[in-house]
Short mmCIF file of C-alpha atoms in Angstrom, two decimals:
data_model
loop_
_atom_site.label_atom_id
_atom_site.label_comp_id
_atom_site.label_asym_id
_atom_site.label_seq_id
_atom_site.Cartn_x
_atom_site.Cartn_y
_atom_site.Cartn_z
CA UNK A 486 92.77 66.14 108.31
CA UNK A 487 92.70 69.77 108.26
CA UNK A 488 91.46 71.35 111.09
CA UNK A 489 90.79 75.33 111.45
CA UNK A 490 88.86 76.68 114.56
CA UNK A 491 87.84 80.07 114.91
CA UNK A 492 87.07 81.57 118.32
CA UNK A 493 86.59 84.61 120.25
CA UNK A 494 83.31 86.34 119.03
CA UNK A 495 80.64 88.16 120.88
CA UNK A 496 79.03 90.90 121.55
CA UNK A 497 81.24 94.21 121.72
CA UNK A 498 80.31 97.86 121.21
CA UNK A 499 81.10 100.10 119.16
CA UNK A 500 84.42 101.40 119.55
CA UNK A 501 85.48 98.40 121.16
CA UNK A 502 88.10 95.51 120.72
CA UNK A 503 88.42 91.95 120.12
CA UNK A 504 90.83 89.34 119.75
CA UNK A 505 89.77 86.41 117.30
CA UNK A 506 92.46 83.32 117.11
CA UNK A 507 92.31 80.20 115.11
CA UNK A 508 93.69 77.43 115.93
CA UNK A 509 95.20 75.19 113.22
CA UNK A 510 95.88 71.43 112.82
CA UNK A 511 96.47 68.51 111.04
CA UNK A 512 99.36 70.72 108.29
CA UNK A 513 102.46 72.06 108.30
CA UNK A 514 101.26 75.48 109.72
CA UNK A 515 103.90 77.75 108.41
CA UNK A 516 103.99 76.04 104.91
CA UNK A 517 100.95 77.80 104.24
CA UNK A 518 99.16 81.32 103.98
CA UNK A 519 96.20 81.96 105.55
CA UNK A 520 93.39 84.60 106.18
CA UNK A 521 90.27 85.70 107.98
CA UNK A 522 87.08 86.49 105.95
CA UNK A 523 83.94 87.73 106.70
CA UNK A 524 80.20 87.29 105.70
CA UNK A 525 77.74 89.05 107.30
CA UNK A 526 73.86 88.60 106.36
CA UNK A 527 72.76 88.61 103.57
CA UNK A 528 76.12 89.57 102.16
CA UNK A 529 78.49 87.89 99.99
CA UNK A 530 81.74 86.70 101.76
CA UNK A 531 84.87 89.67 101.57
CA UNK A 532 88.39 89.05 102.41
CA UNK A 533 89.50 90.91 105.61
CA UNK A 534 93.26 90.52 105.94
CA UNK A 535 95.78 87.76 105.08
CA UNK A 536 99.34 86.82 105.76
CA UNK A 537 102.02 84.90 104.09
CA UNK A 538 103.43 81.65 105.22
CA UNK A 539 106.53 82.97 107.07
CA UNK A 540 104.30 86.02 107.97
CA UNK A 541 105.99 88.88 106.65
CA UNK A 542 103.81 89.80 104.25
CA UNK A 543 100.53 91.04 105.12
CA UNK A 544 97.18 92.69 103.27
CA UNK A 545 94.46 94.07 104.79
CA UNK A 546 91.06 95.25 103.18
CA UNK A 547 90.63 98.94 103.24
CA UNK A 548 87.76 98.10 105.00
CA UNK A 549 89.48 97.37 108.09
CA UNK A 550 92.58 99.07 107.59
CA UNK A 551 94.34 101.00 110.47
CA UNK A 552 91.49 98.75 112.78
CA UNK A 553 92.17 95.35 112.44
CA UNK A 554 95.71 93.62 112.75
CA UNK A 555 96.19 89.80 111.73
CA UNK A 556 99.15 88.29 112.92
CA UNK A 557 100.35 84.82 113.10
CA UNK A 558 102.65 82.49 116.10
CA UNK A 559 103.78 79.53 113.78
CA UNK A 560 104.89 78.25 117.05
CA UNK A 561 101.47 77.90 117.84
CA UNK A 562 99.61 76.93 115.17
CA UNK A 563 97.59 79.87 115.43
CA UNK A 564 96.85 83.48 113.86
CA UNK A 565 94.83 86.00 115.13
CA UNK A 566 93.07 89.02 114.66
CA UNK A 567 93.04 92.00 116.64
CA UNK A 568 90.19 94.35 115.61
CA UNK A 569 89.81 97.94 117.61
CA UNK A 570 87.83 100.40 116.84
CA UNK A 571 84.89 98.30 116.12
CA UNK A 572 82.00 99.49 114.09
CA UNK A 573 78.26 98.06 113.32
CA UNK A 574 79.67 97.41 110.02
CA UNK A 575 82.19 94.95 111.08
CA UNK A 576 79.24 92.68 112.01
CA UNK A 577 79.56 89.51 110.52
CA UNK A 578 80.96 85.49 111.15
CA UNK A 579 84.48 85.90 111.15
CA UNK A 580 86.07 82.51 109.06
CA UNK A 581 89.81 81.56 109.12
CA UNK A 582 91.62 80.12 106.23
CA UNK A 583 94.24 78.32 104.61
CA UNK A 584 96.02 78.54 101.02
CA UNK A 585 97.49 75.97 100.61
CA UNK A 586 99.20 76.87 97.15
CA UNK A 587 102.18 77.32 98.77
CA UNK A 588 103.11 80.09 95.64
CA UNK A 589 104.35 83.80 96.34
CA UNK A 590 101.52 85.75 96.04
CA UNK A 591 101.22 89.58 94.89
CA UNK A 592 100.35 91.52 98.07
CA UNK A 593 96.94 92.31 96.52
CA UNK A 594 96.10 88.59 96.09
CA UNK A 595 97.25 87.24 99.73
CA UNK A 596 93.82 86.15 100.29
CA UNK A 597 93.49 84.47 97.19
CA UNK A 598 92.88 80.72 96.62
CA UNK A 599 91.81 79.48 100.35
CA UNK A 600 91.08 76.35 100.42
CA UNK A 601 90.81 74.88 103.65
CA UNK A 602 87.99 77.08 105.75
CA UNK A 603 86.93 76.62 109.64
CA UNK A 604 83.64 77.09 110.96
CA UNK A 605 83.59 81.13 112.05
CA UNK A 606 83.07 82.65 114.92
CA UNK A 607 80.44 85.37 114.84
CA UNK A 608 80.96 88.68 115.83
CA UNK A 609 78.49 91.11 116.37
CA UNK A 610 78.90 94.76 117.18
CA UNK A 611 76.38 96.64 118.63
CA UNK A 612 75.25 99.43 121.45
#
């Protein structure tokens, strides 16, 4: 059973950091890419930034680029995402995820084909 759990929302101002991590289970962590999304309301879900399996590869939405920093600790079982610099517009639930393809992906399509998703954590930044 695949498990992905998101965690480390709140409430931050602008200008501010935050460290999300999700915790994964139940795979062979490193076999697998993975990503964080986002979806805020009334919005349709966007890719934030993904990494490969092995974590050398990375993409990041030019959204968030130059913010937001996704790295992952195989050893652990867990990635993260370290977002400074935080705007309104980064408001959203934050969801973690898993391809589980195991292909190369092109850079540009790192965040494509997730297929395993956790629950999201929500951030919310505000004043």
């Amino acid at each position: 059973e695949v498990q992905l759990q998101a965690s480390g929302g709140g409430l931050v101002q602008p200008g501010g950091s935050l460290r999300l991590s999700c915790a994964a289970s139940g795979f062979t962590f490193d076999d697998y890419g993975i990503g964080w999304f986002r979806q805020a309301p009334g919005k349709e879900r966007e890719e934030v930034s993904c990494i490969s399996s092995n974590g050398y590869r990375k993409y990041s939405a030019d959204s968030v680029k130059g913010r937001f920093t996704i790295s992952r600790d195989n050893a652990k079982n867990t990635v993260y995402l370290q977002m400074n610099s935080l705007k309104p517009e980064d408001t959203a639930v934050y969801y973690c995820a898993i391809d589980s393809s195991k292909r190369r992906r092109i850079i540009t399509d790192l965040c494509g084909g997730m297929d395993y998703w956790g629950k999201g954590t929500l951030v919310t930044v505000s004043s």
